[in-house]
Every structure is written in C-alpha cells, then in structure tokens.
Coordinates of C-alpha atoms in Angstrom, one line a residue:
M1 CA 66.8 -93.0 -5.1
F2 CA 68.7 -95.8 -2.9
D3 CA 66.9 -98.5 -1.3
D4 CA 64.7 -97.7 2.1
D5 CA 67.5 -99.7 4.2
F6 CA 70.6 -97.4 3.5
S7 CA 67.8 -94.1 4.5
D8 CA 68.4 -92.4 8.4
P9 CA 63.9 -91.8 8.0
V10 CA 64.2 -90.7 11.9
N11 CA 67.3 -88.2 11.4
E12 CA 69.4 -89.5 13.9
R13 CA 73.2 -88.6 12.9
L14 CA 75.4 -90.7 10.4
T15 CA 78.3 -93.1 11.7
F16 CA 81.0 -94.4 10.4
H17 CA 82.0 -97.9 10.3
D18 CA 85.8 -98.9 10.7
D19 CA 85.2 -102.1 9.5
F20 CA 84.9 -100.6 5.5
Y21 CA 88.4 -100.3 6.1
S22 CA 90.2 -102.7 7.8
D23 CA 93.0 -104.8 6.4
D24 CA 91.5 -107.9 5.4
T25 CA 89.5 -105.4 2.8
D26 CA 92.7 -105.8 0.2
D27 CA 90.4 -107.8 -2.1
V28 CA 89.0 -104.0 -3.1
D29 CA 91.5 -101.7 -3.5
S30 CA 91.8 -97.6 -2.7
K31 CA 91.2 -97.2 -6.6
G32 CA 89.1 -100.0 -7.5
I33 CA 86.8 -98.1 -4.8
S34 CA 87.2 -94.2 -5.8
Q35 CA 86.2 -95.1 -8.9
S36 CA 83.2 -97.8 -8.0
L37 CA 82.0 -93.9 -5.4
F38 CA 82.2 -91.6 -8.6
D39 CA 80.0 -94.3 -10.8
H40 CA 77.9 -95.0 -8.7
S41 CA 77.9 -90.7 -7.8
A42 CA 77.2 -90.1 -11.4
S43 CA 74.4 -93.1 -11.6
T44 CA 72.3 -91.6 -8.6
T45 CA 72.6 -87.8 -9.7
D46 CA 68.8 -87.8 -11.4
H47 CA 67.6 -89.4 -7.5
F48 CA 68.1 -86.4 -6.5
T49 CA 64.8 -84.6 -6.3
Q50 CA 65.3 -81.8 -3.1
V51 CA 66.3 -78.2 -4.7
P52 CA 68.6 -76.3 -3.1
K53 CA 66.2 -73.7 -0.5
P54 CA 67.3 -70.4 -2.1
C55 CA 68.1 -67.7 -0.2
V56 CA 69.4 -64.2 0.1
F57 CA 72.7 -63.4 2.2
G58 CA 72.7 -60.9 4.9
M59 CA 69.2 -61.4 5.9
G60 CA 69.4 -64.1 9.0
N61 CA 69.8 -68.0 7.8
D62 CA 66.8 -69.8 6.6
C63 CA 68.5 -72.2 5.6
P64 CA 67.9 -75.2 7.0
E65 CA 70.8 -77.0 9.8
Y66 CA 73.7 -78.0 9.1
E67 CA 73.2 -75.4 6.2
R68 CA 74.3 -71.3 5.7
C69 CA 73.9 -69.2 2.5
V70 CA 76.3 -69.0 -0.3
P71 CA 75.7 -65.9 -3.0
K72 CA 76.2 -66.8 -7.0
N73 CA 79.4 -64.4 -7.4
N74 CA 80.4 -61.3 -5.3
R75 CA 77.8 -58.9 -6.0
A76 CA 75.0 -61.0 -5.8
R77 CA 73.1 -60.9 -2.7
T78 CA 70.7 -64.3 -3.6
G79 CA 71.8 -67.6 -3.5
V80 CA 71.3 -71.0 -2.0
C81 CA 71.8 -72.7 1.0
S82 CA 74.3 -75.2 0.5
C83 CA 76.1 -77.8 3.0
E84 CA 78.2 -76.1 6.3
D85 CA 81.5 -77.1 6.3
G86 CA 82.4 -80.2 7.6
Y87 CA 78.6 -81.4 6.2
N88 CA 77.3 -83.5 2.6
R89 CA 73.7 -83.6 0.9
D90 CA 72.6 -87.1 0.9
S91 CA 70.2 -89.2 -1.8
L92 CA 67.2 -87.4 0.8
G93 CA 69.1 -83.6 0.2
H94 CA 69.7 -83.6 3.8
C95 CA 73.2 -82.4 5.0
K96 CA 75.4 -85.2 6.7
R97 CA 78.2 -85.0 8.7
I98 CA 80.8 -86.2 6.9
H99 CA 83.2 -89.6 8.9
T100 CA 87.4 -89.3 7.5
S101 CA 89.0 -92.6 6.9
S102 CA 92.3 -92.3 8.8
N103 CA 93.7 -94.9 5.3
K104 CA 92.1 -93.1 3.2
N105 CA 91.4 -89.6 2.0
Q106 CA 88.1 -89.6 0.7
H107 CA 84.5 -87.9 2.2
I108 CA 81.6 -90.0 2.2
T109 CA 78.2 -89.9 4.0
I110 CA 76.3 -93.9 4.5
S111 CA 73.2 -94.1 6.5
P112 CA 72.9 -97.8 9.0
S113 CA 71.8 -100.5 7.7
T114 CA 68.8 -101.7 9.1
E115 CA 68.8 -105.4 9.6
S116 CA 72.2 -106.7 11.1
N117 CA 72.6 -110.0 9.0
Q118 CA 74.1 -106.3 6.9
A119 CA 76.7 -105.9 9.0
S120 CA 78.0 -109.2 8.1
S121 CA 77.4 -108.7 3.7
Q122 CA 80.2 -109.0 1.5
K123 CA 82.5 -106.4 1.5
K124 CA 82.5 -105.8 -2.1
N125 CA 79.3 -105.0 -1.6
K126 CA 79.3 -102.4 1.1
T127 CA 80.9 -100.0 -1.4
D128 CA 78.4 -100.7 -3.6
K129 CA 76.3 -98.7 -1.1
F130 CA 78.4 -95.7 -0.2
L131 CA 76.6 -92.6 -1.7
S132 CA 78.5 -90.4 -3.6
T133 CA 80.2 -86.6 -1.8
T134 CA 79.7 -84.6 -4.5
E135 CA 76.8 -81.8 -5.0
L136 CA 75.2 -81.1 -7.9
P137 CA 76.8 -77.9 -9.2
V138 CA 74.7 -74.8 -9.3
H139 CA 73.7 -73.3 -12.5
R140 CA 71.8 -69.7 -12.7
L141 CA 69.0 -69.3 -14.7
V142 CA 67.9 -66.9 -16.5
V143 CA 63.8 -65.4 -15.2
S144 CA 62.1 -63.1 -16.5
A145 CA 58.7 -62.1 -15.0
G146 CA 56.7 -60.1 -18.0
D147 CA 57.2 -56.5 -18.1
N148 CA 55.5 -54.3 -14.7
V149 CA 52.4 -54.2 -14.9
T150 CA 49.6 -50.3 -14.6
L151 CA 46.5 -51.4 -13.8
Q152 CA 43.3 -49.0 -13.4
L153 CA 40.4 -49.3 -10.7
P154 CA 37.7 -50.6 -10.4
E155 CA 39.6 -53.7 -13.3
N156 CA 41.2 -55.3 -10.2
E157 CA 42.8 -58.7 -11.2
V158 CA 46.2 -59.1 -13.5
T159 CA 47.5 -63.0 -13.8
L160 CA 51.7 -62.7 -14.1
S161 CA 53.7 -65.2 -15.5
A162 CA 56.9 -66.2 -15.6
Y163 CA 59.5 -67.6 -17.9
A164 CA 62.5 -69.7 -17.5
L165 CA 66.0 -69.8 -20.0
R166 CA 67.6 -72.8 -20.3
Q167 CA 71.0 -72.7 -19.4
E168 CA 72.9 -76.5 -20.4
E169 CA 71.9 -78.6 -22.9
G170 CA 69.2 -81.0 -22.4
E171 CA 68.4 -79.3 -19.3
G172 CA 64.9 -80.3 -18.6
D173 CA 61.3 -77.9 -18.1
N174 CA 60.5 -78.9 -15.3
Y175 CA 61.3 -75.6 -12.6
K176 CA 59.3 -75.4 -9.3
Y177 CA 57.8 -71.7 -9.2
E178 CA 58.1 -69.7 -5.5
W179 CA 56.4 -66.2 -5.8
N180 CA 56.7 -64.0 -3.1
L181 CA 54.9 -60.5 -2.0
I182 CA 58.0 -57.8 -1.7
S183 CA 55.4 -54.8 -1.2
H184 CA 52.1 -53.3 -1.0
P185 CA 50.3 -50.9 -0.6
E186 CA 49.8 -49.3 3.3
G187 CA 46.7 -51.0 4.9
D188 CA 45.1 -54.5 6.3
E189 CA 43.8 -55.4 3.0
T190 CA 46.8 -56.6 0.4
G191 CA 44.4 -58.9 -2.5
T192 CA 44.8 -62.0 -3.1
M193 CA 47.1 -64.3 -4.6
Q194 CA 46.0 -67.5 -6.0
D195 CA 48.4 -70.5 -7.8
Q196 CA 52.3 -69.2 -6.1
N197 CA 53.9 -72.7 -7.3
T198 CA 52.9 -72.8 -10.6
K199 CA 54.6 -70.7 -13.5
N200 CA 51.4 -68.3 -14.0
L201 CA 50.0 -66.2 -10.8
K202 CA 47.0 -64.6 -10.1
L203 CA 46.1 -61.3 -8.8
S204 CA 42.5 -60.1 -7.5
K205 CA 41.4 -57.3 -5.0
L206 CA 44.3 -55.1 -5.9
R207 CA 44.0 -52.1 -4.4
A208 CA 44.8 -48.9 -5.5
G209 CA 49.3 -48.8 -5.1
L210 CA 52.4 -50.4 -5.9
Y211 CA 52.8 -54.2 -5.6
T212 CA 55.7 -56.1 -5.9
F213 CA 56.3 -59.6 -6.5
K214 CA 59.6 -61.9 -6.8
V215 CA 59.2 -65.6 -8.5
T216 CA 62.1 -67.9 -8.0
V217 CA 62.5 -70.7 -10.7
S218 CA 63.8 -73.9 -10.1
S219 CA 65.4 -77.2 -10.7
S220 CA 67.4 -80.0 -9.8
N221 CA 70.8 -78.0 -10.7
A222 CA 70.0 -74.8 -10.9
V223 CA 67.7 -71.9 -10.1
G224 CA 66.9 -67.7 -11.3
E225 CA 64.5 -65.5 -10.0
A226 CA 63.3 -62.0 -11.2
M227 CA 60.9 -59.3 -9.9
V228 CA 58.1 -57.2 -11.7
N229 CA 55.5 -54.7 -10.1
V230 CA 52.1 -54.1 -10.5
T231 CA 50.3 -49.9 -11.0
V232 CA 46.0 -49.8 -9.5
L233 CA 45.9 -46.3 -9.9
P234 CA 42.9 -45.1 -8.4
P235 CA 39.5 -45.1 -10.4
E236 CA 39.2 -42.5 -13.9
R237 CA 37.7 -39.3 -12.1
A238 CA 34.1 -38.7 -13.3
N239 CA 34.7 -35.9 -15.5
K240 CA 32.3 -33.0 -15.7
P241 CA 31.7 -31.2 -19.1
P242 CA 33.0 -27.1 -18.8
V243 CA 30.8 -23.9 -18.8
A244 CA 31.2 -21.4 -21.1
I245 CA 31.0 -18.0 -20.1
I246 CA 31.3 -13.9 -22.4
Q247 CA 31.7 -11.1 -19.7
P248 CA 29.8 -9.0 -21.7
S249 CA 26.9 -11.3 -23.3
N250 CA 25.2 -7.9 -25.0
V251 CA 27.5 -4.8 -25.6
T252 CA 26.9 -1.4 -26.9
V253 CA 28.7 0.7 -28.3
K254 CA 28.5 3.9 -28.8
L255 CA 30.9 5.8 -31.4
P256 CA 33.5 7.4 -31.3
N257 CA 34.4 4.7 -29.5
K258 CA 35.6 1.5 -31.5
D259 CA 37.2 -0.9 -28.7
T260 CA 35.5 -3.4 -26.7
V261 CA 36.6 -6.4 -25.4
L262 CA 34.8 -10.2 -24.9
D263 CA 35.8 -11.9 -21.6
G264 CA 35.6 -16.1 -21.9
S265 CA 37.9 -16.7 -18.8
F266 CA 35.1 -16.3 -17.0
S267 CA 34.4 -20.4 -18.1
T268 CA 33.8 -22.8 -15.9
D269 CA 35.8 -26.6 -15.3
D270 CA 36.3 -29.3 -12.7
D271 CA 39.6 -29.6 -14.4
K272 CA 41.0 -27.6 -16.3
I273 CA 40.3 -25.9 -19.9
M274 CA 42.0 -26.4 -22.7
K275 CA 41.4 -25.2 -25.0
Y276 CA 39.3 -22.0 -26.4
Q277 CA 37.4 -21.4 -30.1
W278 CA 36.2 -18.3 -31.5
E279 CA 33.8 -17.9 -34.9
V280 CA 32.1 -15.1 -35.7
L281 CA 28.0 -16.0 -36.7
E282 CA 27.3 -12.4 -37.8
V283 CA 29.5 -9.2 -38.6
P284 CA 28.0 -5.7 -40.6
I285 CA 29.7 -6.1 -44.4
G286 CA 32.7 -4.4 -44.9
Y287 CA 34.6 -5.6 -41.3
S288 CA 36.9 -8.6 -40.6
V289 CA 37.5 -9.9 -37.4
Q290 CA 41.5 -11.1 -36.2
L291 CA 40.3 -14.8 -34.7
N292 CA 42.3 -15.9 -31.6
E293 CA 42.5 -18.9 -29.4
T294 CA 43.0 -17.3 -26.1
P295 CA 40.2 -16.4 -22.9
T296 CA 39.8 -13.0 -24.3
L297 CA 39.0 -11.3 -27.3
Q298 CA 39.1 -8.2 -28.9
L299 CA 37.2 -6.4 -31.4
K300 CA 38.8 -2.2 -33.0
N301 CA 38.0 -0.5 -35.1
L302 CA 34.1 -1.2 -35.7
I303 CA 31.7 0.0 -37.1
P304 CA 28.0 0.8 -37.1
G305 CA 25.5 -3.0 -36.9
F306 CA 25.1 -5.9 -35.5
Y307 CA 28.0 -8.5 -34.5
R308 CA 27.6 -11.7 -32.7
F309 CA 30.4 -14.1 -31.8
K310 CA 30.7 -17.8 -30.7
L311 CA 32.5 -19.0 -27.8
T312 CA 33.4 -23.1 -27.7
V313 CA 35.7 -24.8 -24.3
T314 CA 37.4 -27.8 -24.4
D315 CA 38.5 -29.2 -21.0
S316 CA 41.5 -32.0 -20.4
K317 CA 38.9 -34.9 -21.4
G318 CA 38.0 -33.0 -24.1
A319 CA 34.1 -32.4 -23.7
M320 CA 32.7 -29.5 -24.5
N321 CA 30.6 -26.4 -24.1
S322 CA 29.7 -23.4 -26.0
T323 CA 28.2 -19.9 -25.5
F324 CA 26.9 -17.0 -27.9
A325 CA 27.5 -12.7 -27.1
N326 CA 26.3 -9.5 -29.2
V327 CA 27.8 -6.8 -29.7
T328 CA 25.6 -3.9 -31.4
V329 CA 27.4 -0.7 -32.8
Q330 CA 25.3 2.9 -32.3
K331 CA 26.0 5.8 -34.1
E332 CA 27.6 8.7 -32.5
T333 CA 24.2 10.7 -31.2
D334 CA 24.1 13.6 -34.1
Y335 CA 21.3 16.2 -33.7
P336 CA 20.3 18.0 -36.3
P337 CA 21.8 21.7 -37.0
T338 CA 19.2 25.5 -35.9
A339 CA 18.6 27.8 -39.3
N340 CA 18.5 31.6 -37.7
A341 CA 19.7 34.7 -40.0
K342 CA 16.9 37.2 -37.5
S343 CA 13.6 36.3 -38.9
E344 CA 12.9 40.3 -40.2
V345 CA 14.9 43.3 -41.8
V346 CA 13.9 46.3 -41.7
I347 CA 15.5 49.7 -43.7
Y348 CA 14.1 52.3 -45.5
L349 CA 15.1 54.7 -48.6
P350 CA 17.1 55.7 -50.4
Q351 CA 18.9 52.6 -48.4
N352 CA 18.3 49.8 -51.3
E353 CA 21.0 47.1 -50.7
V354 CA 21.5 45.1 -46.7
T355 CA 23.6 41.7 -46.4
L356 CA 21.3 39.0 -44.0
N357 CA 23.1 36.6 -41.8
G358 CA 23.2 33.4 -41.4
N359 CA 26.1 33.1 -39.3
L360 CA 23.4 32.6 -36.5
S361 CA 23.0 29.4 -37.1
T362 CA 24.3 26.9 -34.8
D363 CA 25.1 22.5 -34.7
D364 CA 26.0 19.6 -32.6
K365 CA 29.4 18.8 -35.0
G366 CA 29.4 21.6 -37.3
I367 CA 28.0 23.1 -40.9
K368 CA 28.9 22.2 -43.7
S369 CA 26.5 24.6 -46.3
W370 CA 24.6 26.5 -46.2
E371 CA 22.3 28.1 -49.0
W372 CA 20.5 31.2 -50.0
K373 CA 16.7 30.9 -52.2
K374 CA 14.2 33.6 -52.5
S375 CA 11.4 32.0 -51.8
P376 CA 8.1 31.6 -54.6
D377 CA 6.2 33.8 -52.5
T378 CA 9.3 37.0 -54.0
D379 CA 8.4 38.3 -57.5
K380 CA 10.3 41.7 -57.4
A381 CA 14.2 41.7 -58.4
V382 CA 17.0 42.0 -56.3
D383 CA 20.9 41.7 -57.1
M384 CA 22.2 38.6 -54.5
E385 CA 25.5 37.1 -53.5
G386 CA 26.5 34.7 -51.2
T387 CA 24.0 32.4 -51.9
N388 CA 26.7 29.3 -50.6
G389 CA 27.8 30.5 -47.6
P390 CA 26.6 32.3 -44.6
Y391 CA 26.3 36.0 -46.2
L392 CA 23.6 37.2 -47.7
H393 CA 24.2 40.7 -50.0
L394 CA 21.2 41.9 -51.7
S395 CA 21.5 45.0 -53.6
Q396 CA 19.0 47.4 -55.7
L397 CA 15.9 46.6 -53.4
E398 CA 12.4 48.5 -54.1
V399 CA 10.4 49.6 -51.3
G400 CA 8.6 46.3 -50.9
V401 CA 8.6 43.2 -49.0
Y402 CA 11.3 40.5 -49.8
K403 CA 11.9 36.5 -48.8
F404 CA 14.8 34.8 -48.3
I405 CA 15.0 30.6 -47.4
L406 CA 17.8 29.4 -45.6
K407 CA 19.0 26.3 -45.6
V408 CA 22.2 24.6 -43.7
T409 CA 23.0 21.7 -43.5
D410 CA 26.0 19.6 -40.7
T411 CA 28.3 17.2 -41.1
A412 CA 25.4 13.8 -41.1
D413 CA 23.7 15.6 -43.8
Q414 CA 20.6 17.0 -41.7
T415 CA 18.9 20.3 -42.5
S416 CA 17.5 23.4 -41.4
T417 CA 15.9 26.3 -42.8
T418 CA 14.9 29.5 -41.2
E419 CA 12.7 32.2 -43.8
V420 CA 14.2 36.0 -43.4
H421 CA 11.1 38.8 -44.6
L422 CA 13.5 42.3 -45.1
F423 CA 10.8 45.2 -45.2
V424 CA 12.5 47.9 -47.8
K425 CA 10.5 50.9 -46.6
P426 CA 10.3 54.6 -48.5
E427 CA 12.3 57.0 -48.2
S428 CA 10.2 59.2 -44.5
N429 CA 11.4 62.9 -43.0
T430 CA 10.4 64.2 -39.5
P431 CA 11.9 67.4 -38.1
P432 CA 15.0 67.2 -36.4
I433 CA 14.1 67.4 -32.4
A434 CA 17.4 70.2 -31.3
N435 CA 19.0 69.3 -27.3
A436 CA 20.9 71.8 -25.9
G437 CA 22.0 70.5 -22.9
P438 CA 20.6 71.4 -19.9
D439 CA 20.4 74.6 -17.9
Q440 CA 23.5 76.1 -16.3
K441 CA 23.9 79.0 -13.7
V442 CA 26.9 80.6 -13.7
T443 CA 28.7 83.4 -11.7
L444 CA 31.3 86.5 -13.0
P445 CA 33.9 86.7 -13.1
L446 CA 34.1 83.0 -15.5
Q447 CA 36.9 81.4 -14.2
S448 CA 36.1 78.2 -17.0
P449 CA 35.1 78.1 -20.7
V450 CA 31.3 77.1 -20.1
I451 CA 30.6 74.4 -22.8
L452 CA 26.9 73.6 -24.3
N453 CA 26.7 69.9 -25.6
G454 CA 24.3 69.5 -28.4
S455 CA 24.8 65.5 -29.2
G456 CA 21.5 64.7 -27.8
S457 CA 19.8 66.3 -30.8
K458 CA 18.2 63.2 -33.5
D459 CA 16.7 62.6 -36.5
D460 CA 15.0 60.0 -38.1
I461 CA 17.3 60.6 -40.9
K462 CA 20.3 62.3 -39.5
I463 CA 22.3 65.3 -38.7
T464 CA 23.7 66.8 -41.2
K465 CA 24.0 69.9 -39.1
W466 CA 24.4 72.0 -35.8
K467 CA 23.8 75.9 -36.0
W468 CA 24.5 77.7 -32.3
E469 CA 23.1 81.3 -31.9

C-alpha cells in the first residue's frame, strides 16, 4: 500500500496540480511518465485489499457513493459496483474524481500531500507517486452452496458449506464469504444463523417451511454467488396401529344355502389401510378356498362343517393387526319319514287276496324306498308280490290273522316302520233284506207309469237276484 502521505484520510475531494505538467519538466518526457505510471500500477496490484461490492442490477443503487452496479453480462441480474464515469478507484478502494492534463492524454487520480516540502520535491519523485488509473479486471467465480437440504422436525439444525472453483492460474484461496437469507416461512421467528462471513453457515432453531439462502464469494479480482434451499418438514405423525374388523365375526349357514361373505372393510386406521391378507386356519376336508388381498372374502359352495379364517391388515407405516372369523355350515333340516299303510284290514272268504297300500307314507324330502316283510309272529303261508314298492299284493290267504311290517326310507336315509294287521274271516251268509221303496198312491186313470224301486235292498255279501210278484 502506498505511504500515508498520499492517502486522503478525511475523504476530501482530490485536486489536480498543474505544476506536474509544467514546461520545465522536459527531463521527463511523456513516454517516460506513461511507462512509469504503468510500472507503478503493476507493482501495486497486490496492495488493493478492498473488493468491489457485489450488487443486484435494477434493484436500486446499493453501491457506495460515486459507484453504480454493472451486470456481469447482458443476461445477468447480479454484478459488481464500479466507479461512475469521471471517477477511478484509488489504492484504498474509493472512487475519486479524475483530473485530465491539457497536454497529456492520461487520466490519473492522486492524493494531496500532507507536508509543504513535498510540493517542491523533484518532478521524478512526484511522478513515482502517481496512482495507477487502470482498474483490475473482475473474473466470474464459480460458486456452489451444495445440494438442497431437507430436514424433518424435531431436527432443526444444519450446516451449509460454500465452495469456490479457482478460475485463474495462481489465484489464491483467500476468499471472502457472505451469506444472506433470501426467503423464509411466514412468521416472526425464522431461526438463527451463525458464521455468516465464513465458508460454513450454521443454522439452528429452524421452523417448518422453505428457506432460501444466497452465498457471495469474492476475492481480489473475482466474485460469484450461489443459492441453496433448506426445506424443513413438520414432525412425523405418531402412527397408531390399525384395527382389524370382520363382519360378521361368527356366522351360521344352513343348507341349502351354500354361500356367504366375510367383510373386512370395517377395519379402521388413523391414516390408510394398505393391505388385507386372509388366511385359512380350519376348513372341512375336501373344501378349498380361493384367497385374495381384498377387503372381502367370498365363500361359495360350502359344505357342512366348521371354518375359521384370519384377517391381517397393514397400514401405510407398516403397522399390522389381526382378527378372526368363524363360519359354521349346518346340514339342511330333514325330518324323518312317516310310514302309513292302515293299521287293520278285514276280508271274508271266499275272498282270499288283498292289496295293502303303503303309498300313504310321507316325508318332507321324499321317500326313496319301501320294504314289506311278514311279521315273525305270523306263521301262515301267503304269497307276497311287490315287497319293494308302495303296494303289497297278498294271495292264497287262509282264515286267521296276518301281520305285515312296512319300512320306508327317505333321502337322508332316515327310516320309519308301521305294522298292518290283516284279518281273514270265514264265509258267513245272512238273509238279505228286501226294500221295495215307500208306499205309493195312484188315481185312475193313470197319467204316467208307476215305478217301484228295490235298490234299497241289502245283503251281507251280495244280492244276486230280484223277483217282483
């Protein structure tokens, strides 16, 4: 850095001294002065410690006095502060007015001397104290703030790190960092930032929402910036396990009904049930079940017996719960048959045959077989026809008592029996009783024939002849 006697500690406006370019300076020609200024500028480049301030073009003038925001390129919004026209930056980084010589085409900026004897110093010494009027070129610095970050409360702390890629050979790593909060969730409390002017920014006490940060990295002749988002998610919901429910949980099916449905859609969860899993624990032998992963289980073509099923439900967080259902399938109600063939039958000789009728037997589902037998109590001979049908024909009967047993079987193999007593009595004949009808009175001459009716006559066996006299 230049000596203090050439600085302007009170930021007073710079003045230009004409005597630097008076006619008696022929010992230093213009070519020499220019070369001296060039050499001096080159030698003092490393003494510039204040970096041009970054700015946003078109967002108001946030640059220092006598400076304006110059974008990096035609499409960029960001840039750096540069001296206005007529001003150049001095060794302290301040923009000072330029004084132009009338006989030299050279722009320079100087600081006034603080001692009177320096005004009379040698012209060569004055020339050596000129400041360079050439501004350092500002390079674009490639900056990264890392990947976007996502947190979930209660975690509310994170450290963001910035990285800069050197653009010029020999460029140092002595970068300056400046972190700024661009946007944050609504509310007064936004969190806490630490080490804003370091490579690593520490964030804490963050709230749920989206934060956007910008980091600006600069060096003596380079500047760049990057953006990064921090998303803070609300605390994870405390998951409650689901509750498995089957309706109905106990069901009885009576044949001939053969179908039923078990419904697991009544199961509940605080979020959502993602999976239904049915399991068979017990079924009758010979029955197969087609399982699926749906809320309902359809059972078809059931057979008599006991069934037991298990339902397991799983929610969106993987929590599970199980329950059970029982199904009982009963046979259809089938009442036993009732055998009926009349309990007693009487015949008289000479009639020696008769037919017993078992067709009066009944059953709610139907009779599938009849079986006639002579009772062991009967030792008389008899001819029997149709012993496996509803009608039994008997012949060659003799006087006496016969006992026959009828057994009927229904479709469920249930049986019923009855006993029929057949009485065969000897022949007997009593006189008939003649009946010619009621008395009639007639008047002559007759107007119509007179009819006498003897059909009311009776006999214990049969009337074979009528005779009127």
